[in-house]
């Protein structure tokens, strides 16, 4: 896009380098907590540019640091580095060389933009009125990778954190965020029903788990329409149902799995409690053993309102069309960082046309250097404001 031409011309060599790096990482994606080669590649480039890498007890991923004025504030920039178990169908000439593993969420884009920001910040070190830490976080797709970083204590003395995620629903050159809840709190549930099988011709001899399963499905789908206020955004989705293996036998058990997405912590707890109440009632009514397994994921990303105008203003002055966007029901473990310190998560237009986690997903590389430059400028200007 022409909006970025002047910046690209100024840093054309770095632009091409970042594109090459991203495409190489795209060819060699690694799943959560397995990002060994990705970490090595990042470390090599950071060391080449004499950028400090903190000695932290992380299995994969790393944290880089560029220190300017030693008595200044500390700002953190966050990227993620893991891929997904998806067979790539994007058709790009640098497609994944690992069968069934793909950067289908754009974490190759995120880590490369953060790497570019680190290189730019190293060049601008004399102007830094404080310290910038850059997280190359592993295992975001598990929803819990941020906790490993937090447990190292690297955020204990930090003041603010900014993170990015590419957004294929936004055109390249457009950037968006919003105050308060930007993404959803994510929970996964599993329900196992242990009843009593029988011949299909004599159902009265058993206790049919499929009937129980049907009652559960209907009941939990009523939670949103009858228990949660209509002005709250939340969803309960059942995504797997299994029971039986032939036509004339009533099975002994059944299984279902799904997810809950919500933007309000009180509603999140209300839905979980309602699940337990429904299961207890059906368990009693049908005299069956029903077990609920609740897997809590990250809470909602809650952007600090006082930094929204700042992030959007910096974007506009760096060539982006910056705007407020709607909340998204995706999950994002950046939310755990915001429970420690103030922060803003920002959506960067990556041009589509395919959605995140789609086998044909791809990123427009023209967004890469502008994003790196934006991150570097965001950190530099934050520190200047607090000098």
CSV table of C-alpha atoms in Angstrom, one decimal:
chain,number,residue,atom,x,y,z
A,1,UNK,CA,0.0,0.0,0.0
A,2,UNK,CA,1.2,3.5,-0.7
A,3,UNK,CA,0.5,4.4,2.9
A,4,UNK,CA,3.8,2.7,3.8
A,5,UNK,CA,6.0,3.5,0.8
A,6,UNK,CA,8.1,6.1,2.5
A,7,UNK,CA,8.8,4.0,5.5
A,8,UNK,CA,9.6,0.9,3.3
A,9,UNK,CA,12.0,3.0,1.1
A,10,UNK,CA,13.9,4.2,4.2
A,11,UNK,CA,14.4,0.8,5.6
A,12,UNK,CA,14.2,-1.4,2.5
A,13,UNK,CA,17.1,-3.6,3.5
A,14,UNK,CA,15.5,-4.5,6.9
A,15,UNK,CA,12.1,-4.9,5.3
A,16,UNK,CA,13.5,-7.6,2.9
A,17,UNK,CA,15.4,-9.2,5.7
A,18,UNK,CA,12.3,-9.5,7.9
A,19,UNK,CA,10.2,-10.9,5.0
A,20,UNK,CA,12.9,-13.5,4.4
A,21,UNK,CA,13.0,-14.4,8.1
A,22,UNK,CA,9.3,-14.8,8.4
A,23,UNK,CA,9.0,-17.0,5.3
A,24,UNK,CA,11.8,-19.2,6.7
A,25,UNK,CA,10.0,-19.6,10.0
A,26,UNK,CA,6.8,-20.2,8.1
A,27,UNK,CA,8.4,-23.2,6.5
A,28,UNK,CA,9.5,-24.7,9.8
A,29,UNK,CA,6.6,-24.2,12.2
A,30,UNK,CA,6.7,-25.9,15.7
A,31,UNK,CA,3.9,-26.8,18.0
A,32,UNK,CA,3.4,-25.4,21.5
A,33,UNK,CA,6.3,-26.1,23.9
A,34,UNK,CA,8.3,-27.6,21.0
A,35,UNK,CA,9.6,-24.3,19.6
A,36,UNK,CA,13.3,-25.3,20.0
A,37,UNK,CA,14.5,-24.4,16.5
A,38,UNK,CA,12.4,-21.3,16.4
A,39,UNK,CA,14.0,-20.2,19.7
A,40,UNK,CA,17.5,-20.9,18.3
A,41,UNK,CA,16.7,-18.9,15.1
A,42,UNK,CA,15.5,-15.9,17.1
A,43,UNK,CA,18.5,-16.1,19.5
A,44,UNK,CA,21.0,-16.2,16.6
A,45,UNK,CA,19.6,-13.0,15.1
A,46,UNK,CA,19.4,-11.2,18.4
A,47,UNK,CA,23.0,-12.1,19.2
A,48,UNK,CA,24.1,-11.0,15.8
A,49,UNK,CA,22.7,-7.6,16.6
A,50,UNK,CA,24.3,-7.6,20.1
A,51,UNK,CA,20.9,-7.5,21.7
A,52,UNK,CA,20.8,-8.8,25.3
A,53,UNK,CA,18.9,-12.0,26.0
A,54,UNK,CA,17.8,-12.5,29.6
A,55,UNK,CA,18.8,-15.6,31.4
A,56,UNK,CA,15.4,-17.1,32.3
A,57,UNK,CA,14.2,-20.6,33.1
A,58,UNK,CA,12.2,-21.0,29.9
A,59,UNK,CA,12.1,-24.3,28.0
A,60,UNK,CA,11.3,-22.5,24.7
A,61,UNK,CA,10.9,-18.9,23.8
A,62,UNK,CA,13.0,-16.1,25.2
A,63,UNK,CA,13.0,-12.5,26.4
A,64,UNK,CA,15.3,-9.8,24.8
A,65,UNK,CA,16.1,-6.5,26.5
A,66,UNK,CA,17.3,-3.2,25.1
A,67,UNK,CA,18.4,-0.8,27.9
A,68,UNK,CA,18.6,3.0,27.4
A,69,UNK,CA,18.4,5.3,30.4
A,70,UNK,CA,18.9,2.8,33.3
A,71,UNK,CA,16.7,4.8,35.7
A,72,UNK,CA,13.7,5.0,33.4
A,73,UNK,CA,10.5,3.0,33.2
A,74,UNK,CA,10.3,-0.5,31.7
A,75,UNK,CA,8.0,-1.2,28.8
A,76,UNK,CA,7.3,-4.7,27.5
A,77,UNK,CA,6.4,-5.8,24.0
A,78,UNK,CA,4.9,-9.2,23.5
A,79,UNK,CA,4.9,-11.7,20.6
A,80,UNK,CA,4.2,-15.4,20.3
A,81,UNK,CA,6.0,-18.1,18.4
A,82,UNK,CA,4.1,-21.4,18.3
A,83,UNK,CA,2.2,-23.0,15.4
A,84,UNK,CA,-0.9,-25.2,15.0
A,85,UNK,CA,-1.6,-28.9,14.1
A,86,UNK,CA,-3.1,-28.0,10.7
A,87,UNK,CA,-2.2,-29.2,7.2
A,88,UNK,CA,-1.3,-26.2,5.2
A,89,UNK,CA,-3.3,-25.4,2.0
A,90,UNK,CA,-2.3,-21.8,1.5
A,91,UNK,CA,-0.5,-22.4,-1.8
A,92,UNK,CA,2.3,-20.0,-1.1
A,93,UNK,CA,5.8,-21.1,-2.4
A,94,UNK,CA,7.2,-21.0,1.2
A,95,UNK,CA,4.5,-23.4,2.6
A,96,UNK,CA,5.2,-25.5,5.7
A,97,UNK,CA,7.7,-28.3,5.2
A,98,UNK,CA,6.3,-30.0,8.3
A,99,UNK,CA,3.4,-32.2,7.4
A,100,UNK,CA,0.3,-31.3,9.5
A,101,UNK,CA,1.9,-28.3,11.2
A,102,UNK,CA,1.3,-24.8,10.1
A,103,UNK,CA,1.6,-21.1,11.2
A,104,UNK,CA,-2.2,-20.7,10.6
A,105,UNK,CA,-2.5,-18.0,13.3
A,106,UNK,CA,0.3,-15.7,12.1
A,107,UNK,CA,2.7,-16.2,14.9
A,108,UNK,CA,5.5,-16.2,12.4
A,109,UNK,CA,4.4,-12.7,11.6
A,110,UNK,CA,4.2,-11.7,15.2
A,111,UNK,CA,7.7,-13.0,16.2
A,112,UNK,CA,9.2,-11.4,13.1
A,113,UNK,CA,7.6,-8.0,13.7
A,114,UNK,CA,8.9,-8.1,17.3
A,115,UNK,CA,12.3,-9.1,16.1
A,116,UNK,CA,12.3,-6.1,13.7
A,117,UNK,CA,11.3,-3.9,16.6
A,118,UNK,CA,14.2,-5.2,18.6
A,119,UNK,CA,16.6,-4.4,15.8
A,120,UNK,CA,15.2,-0.9,15.4
A,121,UNK,CA,15.2,-0.3,19.2
A,122,UNK,CA,18.9,-1.3,19.3
A,123,UNK,CA,19.6,1.3,16.6
A,124,UNK,CA,17.7,3.9,18.6
A,125,UNK,CA,19.1,2.9,21.9
A,126,UNK,CA,20.6,6.4,22.5
A,127,UNK,CA,17.1,7.8,22.4
A,128,UNK,CA,15.5,5.4,24.9
A,129,UNK,CA,14.5,7.0,28.1
A,130,UNK,CA,14.2,3.6,29.8
A,131,UNK,CA,14.2,-0.2,29.1
A,132,UNK,CA,12.3,-2.3,26.6
A,133,UNK,CA,11.8,-6.0,27.1
A,134,UNK,CA,10.5,-8.1,24.2
A,135,UNK,CA,8.8,-11.3,24.8
A,136,UNK,CA,9.0,-14.1,22.3
A,137,UNK,CA,6.4,-16.3,24.1
A,138,UNK,CA,6.0,-20.0,23.6
A,139,UNK,CA,2.7,-22.0,23.8
A,140,UNK,CA,0.1,-19.3,23.3
A,141,UNK,CA,-2.1,-21.8,21.5
A,142,UNK,CA,-2.4,-23.8,24.8
A,143,UNK,CA,-3.9,-20.6,26.4
A,144,UNK,CA,-1.4,-20.9,29.3
A,145,UNK,CA,2.1,-20.1,27.8
A,146,UNK,CA,2.0,-16.6,29.3
A,147,UNK,CA,2.0,-18.1,32.8
A,148,UNK,CA,5.4,-19.6,32.3
A,149,UNK,CA,6.8,-16.2,31.4
A,150,UNK,CA,5.1,-14.5,34.3
A,151,UNK,CA,6.5,-17.2,36.7
A,152,UNK,CA,10.0,-16.1,35.8
A,153,UNK,CA,9.4,-12.7,37.4
A,154,UNK,CA,10.3,-10.8,34.3
A,155,UNK,CA,7.2,-8.6,34.6
A,156,UNK,CA,7.7,-7.8,38.3
A,157,UNK,CA,9.4,-4.5,37.8
A,158,UNK,CA,7.7,-3.6,34.4
A,159,UNK,CA,5.3,-0.7,34.0
A,160,UNK,CA,3.2,-1.5,30.9
A,161,UNK,CA,2.9,-4.2,28.2
A,162,UNK,CA,1.8,-3.9,24.6
A,163,UNK,CA,0.9,-6.9,22.4
A,164,UNK,CA,-0.2,-7.4,18.8
A,165,UNK,CA,-2.2,-10.0,16.8
A,166,UNK,CA,-2.7,-9.9,13.1
A,167,UNK,CA,-6.3,-9.7,12.0
A,168,UNK,CA,-7.2,-10.9,8.5
A,169,UNK,CA,-10.6,-9.2,8.8
A,170,UNK,CA,-8.8,-5.8,8.6
A,171,UNK,CA,-7.0,-4.6,5.5
A,172,UNK,CA,-3.3,-4.0,5.5
A,173,UNK,CA,-2.7,-0.5,6.8
A,174,UNK,CA,-5.5,-0.6,9.3
A,175,UNK,CA,-5.0,-1.1,13.1
A,176,UNK,CA,-7.6,-1.4,15.8
A,177,UNK,CA,-8.1,-1.9,19.5
A,178,UNK,CA,-10.7,-0.9,22.2
A,179,UNK,CA,-10.8,-0.2,25.9
A,180,UNK,CA,-11.7,-2.9,28.4
A,181,UNK,CA,-12.7,-6.3,27.0
A,182,UNK,CA,-11.2,-7.0,23.6
A,183,UNK,CA,-11.2,-10.8,23.6
A,184,UNK,CA,-13.3,-13.5,25.4
A,185,UNK,CA,-12.6,-15.5,28.4
A,186,UNK,CA,-12.2,-19.1,27.3
A,187,UNK,CA,-13.3,-22.3,29.0
A,188,UNK,CA,-13.4,-25.9,27.7
A,189,UNK,CA,-15.7,-28.5,29.2
A,190,UNK,CA,-16.0,-32.3,28.9
A,191,UNK,CA,-18.9,-34.3,30.2
A,192,UNK,CA,-18.7,-38.1,30.6
A,193,UNK,CA,-21.9,-40.2,31.2
A,194,UNK,CA,-21.6,-43.6,32.6
A,195,UNK,CA,-24.9,-45.4,32.5
A,196,UNK,CA,-26.0,-49.0,31.6
A,197,UNK,CA,-26.2,-50.5,28.2
A,198,UNK,CA,-28.8,-53.0,26.9
A,199,UNK,CA,-30.2,-54.6,23.8
A,200,UNK,CA,-31.8,-51.9,21.6
A,201,UNK,CA,-35.0,-54.0,21.6
A,202,UNK,CA,-35.1,-53.9,25.5
A,203,UNK,CA,-34.2,-50.4,26.6
A,204,UNK,CA,-36.0,-50.9,29.9
A,205,UNK,CA,-33.2,-53.3,30.9
A,206,UNK,CA,-30.6,-50.5,30.8
A,207,UNK,CA,-30.2,-46.8,31.4
A,208,UNK,CA,-29.7,-45.2,28.0
A,209,UNK,CA,-26.8,-42.7,28.0
A,210,UNK,CA,-27.9,-41.3,24.7
A,211,UNK,CA,-31.2,-40.1,26.1
A,212,UNK,CA,-29.3,-38.5,29.0
A,213,UNK,CA,-26.9,-36.9,26.5
A,214,UNK,CA,-29.8,-35.4,24.6
A,215,UNK,CA,-31.3,-34.0,27.8
A,216,UNK,CA,-27.9,-32.4,28.7
A,217,UNK,CA,-27.5,-30.8,25.2
A,218,UNK,CA,-30.9,-29.2,25.4
A,219,UNK,CA,-30.4,-28.1,29.0
A,220,UNK,CA,-27.0,-26.4,28.6
A,221,UNK,CA,-28.1,-24.6,25.5
A,222,UNK,CA,-30.8,-23.0,27.6
A,223,UNK,CA,-28.2,-21.3,29.8
A,224,UNK,CA,-27.7,-18.4,27.5
A,225,UNK,CA,-31.3,-17.8,26.7
A,226,UNK,CA,-32.7,-18.3,30.2
A,227,UNK,CA,-30.0,-17.6,32.7
A,228,UNK,CA,-27.7,-15.0,31.3
A,229,UNK,CA,-28.8,-11.4,30.8
A,230,UNK,CA,-29.6,-10.6,27.2
A,231,UNK,CA,-27.2,-7.6,27.1
A,232,UNK,CA,-24.2,-9.9,27.9
A,233,UNK,CA,-22.2,-11.4,25.1
A,234,UNK,CA,-21.5,-15.1,25.7
A,235,UNK,CA,-21.8,-18.4,23.9
A,236,UNK,CA,-21.9,-22.1,24.8
A,237,UNK,CA,-20.9,-24.4,21.9
A,238,UNK,CA,-20.9,-28.2,21.9
A,239,UNK,CA,-18.3,-29.4,19.4
A,240,UNK,CA,-18.0,-33.1,20.0
A,241,UNK,CA,-20.6,-35.8,20.8
A,242,UNK,CA,-19.7,-39.6,21.0
A,243,UNK,CA,-21.7,-42.7,22.0
A,244,UNK,CA,-22.3,-46.2,20.8
A,245,UNK,CA,-20.8,-48.2,17.9
A,246,UNK,CA,-23.6,-50.2,16.3
A,247,UNK,CA,-27.2,-50.0,15.4
A,248,UNK,CA,-28.9,-52.5,17.8
A,249,UNK,CA,-27.0,-52.0,21.0
A,250,UNK,CA,-27.6,-49.3,23.6
A,251,UNK,CA,-24.2,-48.3,24.8
A,252,UNK,CA,-22.9,-47.9,28.4
A,253,UNK,CA,-21.5,-44.4,28.1
A,254,UNK,CA,-21.5,-41.1,26.2
A,255,UNK,CA,-19.2,-38.1,25.9
A,256,UNK,CA,-19.5,-34.5,24.9
A,257,UNK,CA,-17.1,-31.6,24.7
A,258,UNK,CA,-17.4,-28.0,24.0
A,259,UNK,CA,-16.4,-24.4,24.8
A,260,UNK,CA,-17.8,-21.4,26.6
A,261,UNK,CA,-16.8,-17.8,25.6
A,262,UNK,CA,-17.7,-14.8,27.8
A,263,UNK,CA,-16.6,-11.2,28.3
A,264,UNK,CA,-17.7,-10.8,31.9
A,265,UNK,CA,-16.0,-12.7,34.8
A,266,UNK,CA,-19.3,-12.8,36.8
A,267,UNK,CA,-21.1,-14.3,33.8
A,268,UNK,CA,-18.2,-16.7,33.3
A,269,UNK,CA,-18.7,-18.0,36.8
A,270,UNK,CA,-22.5,-18.0,36.5
A,271,UNK,CA,-22.3,-20.3,33.4
A,272,UNK,CA,-19.9,-22.7,35.1
A,273,UNK,CA,-22.2,-23.0,38.2
A,274,UNK,CA,-25.2,-23.5,36.0
A,275,UNK,CA,-23.5,-26.4,34.2
A,276,UNK,CA,-22.9,-28.0,37.6
A,277,UNK,CA,-26.5,-27.5,38.7
A,278,UNK,CA,-27.9,-28.9,35.5
A,279,UNK,CA,-25.7,-32.0,35.7
A,280,UNK,CA,-26.6,-32.6,39.3
A,281,UNK,CA,-30.3,-32.5,38.4
A,282,UNK,CA,-30.0,-34.8,35.4
A,283,UNK,CA,-27.8,-37.2,37.4
A,284,UNK,CA,-30.5,-37.5,40.0
A,285,UNK,CA,-33.4,-37.7,37.5
A,286,UNK,CA,-31.7,-40.5,35.4
A,287,UNK,CA,-29.8,-42.3,38.2
A,288,UNK,CA,-26.5,-42.1,36.2
A,289,UNK,CA,-22.9,-41.2,36.9
A,290,UNK,CA,-22.2,-37.9,35.1
A,291,UNK,CA,-18.8,-36.3,35.4
A,292,UNK,CA,-18.0,-32.7,34.5
A,293,UNK,CA,-14.4,-31.7,33.7
A,294,UNK,CA,-13.9,-27.9,33.4
A,295,UNK,CA,-10.7,-26.6,31.9
A,296,UNK,CA,-10.3,-22.9,32.5
A,297,UNK,CA,-8.4,-21.0,29.8
A,298,UNK,CA,-7.4,-17.4,29.8
A,299,UNK,CA,-9.7,-14.6,30.9
A,300,UNK,CA,-10.7,-11.7,28.7
A,301,UNK,CA,-8.1,-9.4,27.4
A,302,UNK,CA,-8.9,-6.2,29.4
A,303,UNK,CA,-7.3,-3.2,27.8
A,304,UNK,CA,-6.3,-0.3,30.0
A,305,UNK,CA,-8.5,2.6,28.9
A,306,UNK,CA,-5.9,5.2,29.7
A,307,UNK,CA,-3.6,3.9,27.0
A,308,UNK,CA,-6.0,3.4,24.1
A,309,UNK,CA,-5.8,6.9,22.7
A,310,UNK,CA,-2.0,6.7,23.0
A,311,UNK,CA,-1.7,3.5,21.0
A,312,UNK,CA,-4.1,4.8,18.3
A,313,UNK,CA,-2.4,8.2,18.1
A,314,UNK,CA,1.1,6.6,17.7
A,315,UNK,CA,-0.3,4.4,14.9
A,316,UNK,CA,-1.8,7.3,13.0
A,317,UNK,CA,1.4,9.2,13.1
A,318,UNK,CA,3.2,6.1,11.7
A,319,UNK,CA,1.0,5.7,8.7
A,320,UNK,CA,-1.8,3.5,9.9
A,321,UNK,CA,-5.5,4.0,9.8
A,322,UNK,CA,-6.3,3.5,13.4
A,323,UNK,CA,-9.7,2.9,14.9
A,324,UNK,CA,-11.8,1.3,17.6
A,325,UNK,CA,-12.9,-2.2,16.9
A,326,UNK,CA,-15.5,-4.6,18.2
A,327,UNK,CA,-14.6,-7.2,20.8
A,328,UNK,CA,-13.8,-10.7,19.4
A,329,UNK,CA,-14.7,-14.1,20.9
A,330,UNK,CA,-11.2,-15.5,20.3
A,331,UNK,CA,-9.1,-16.4,23.3
A,332,UNK,CA,-5.7,-14.9,24.1
A,333,UNK,CA,-3.4,-15.5,27.0
A,334,UNK,CA,-2.1,-12.0,26.8
A,335,UNK,CA,-4.9,-11.5,29.4
A,336,UNK,CA,-2.7,-13.0,32.1
A,337,UNK,CA,-0.1,-10.3,31.6
A,338,UNK,CA,-2.7,-7.7,32.1
A,339,UNK,CA,-3.6,-9.2,35.5
A,340,UNK,CA,-0.1,-8.2,36.5
A,341,UNK,CA,0.5,-4.8,34.8
A,342,UNK,CA,-1.4,-2.3,32.7
A,343,UNK,CA,-1.5,-3.2,29.0
A,344,UNK,CA,-3.1,-2.9,25.6
A,345,UNK,CA,-3.6,-5.6,23.0
A,346,UNK,CA,-3.7,-4.3,19.4
A,347,UNK,CA,-5.1,-5.9,16.2
A,348,UNK,CA,-3.0,-5.4,13.0
A,349,UNK,CA,-4.7,-5.7,9.6
A,350,UNK,CA,-3.1,-8.6,7.7
A,351,UNK,CA,-5.3,-8.6,4.6
A,352,UNK,CA,-7.1,-11.9,4.6
A,353,UNK,CA,-9.0,-13.4,2.9
A,354,UNK,CA,-9.0,-16.6,5.0
A,355,UNK,CA,-9.7,-16.6,8.8
A,356,UNK,CA,-7.2,-17.4,11.6
A,357,UNK,CA,-6.7,-21.2,12.0
A,358,UNK,CA,-7.8,-21.8,8.4
A,359,UNK,CA,-5.6,-24.1,6.3
A,360,UNK,CA,-5.5,-21.5,3.6
A,361,UNK,CA,-4.6,-18.6,6.0
A,362,UNK,CA,-1.9,-16.3,4.9
A,363,UNK,CA,-0.4,-12.9,5.8
A,364,UNK,CA,0.4,-10.0,3.5
A,365,UNK,CA,4.1,-9.2,4.0
A,366,UNK,CA,3.6,-5.5,3.3
A,367,UNK,CA,2.3,-5.2,6.9
A,368,UNK,CA,5.5,-6.6,8.4
A,369,UNK,CA,7.9,-3.7,8.6
A,370,UNK,CA,5.3,-1.1,9.4
A,371,UNK,CA,4.2,-3.3,12.4
A,372,UNK,CA,7.9,-3.6,13.6
A,373,UNK,CA,8.4,0.1,13.3
A,374,UNK,CA,5.1,0.8,15.1
A,375,UNK,CA,6.1,-1.5,18.0
A,376,UNK,CA,9.5,0.2,18.3
A,377,UNK,CA,7.9,3.7,18.2
A,378,UNK,CA,5.2,2.7,20.7
A,379,UNK,CA,7.9,1.7,23.2
A,380,UNK,CA,10.1,4.7,22.5
A,381,UNK,CA,7.3,7.2,22.9
A,382,UNK,CA,5.9,5.6,26.1
A,383,UNK,CA,9.3,5.9,27.7
A,384,UNK,CA,9.7,9.5,26.5
A,385,UNK,CA,6.3,10.3,28.2
A,386,UNK,CA,7.6,9.0,31.5
A,387,UNK,CA,11.2,10.4,31.4
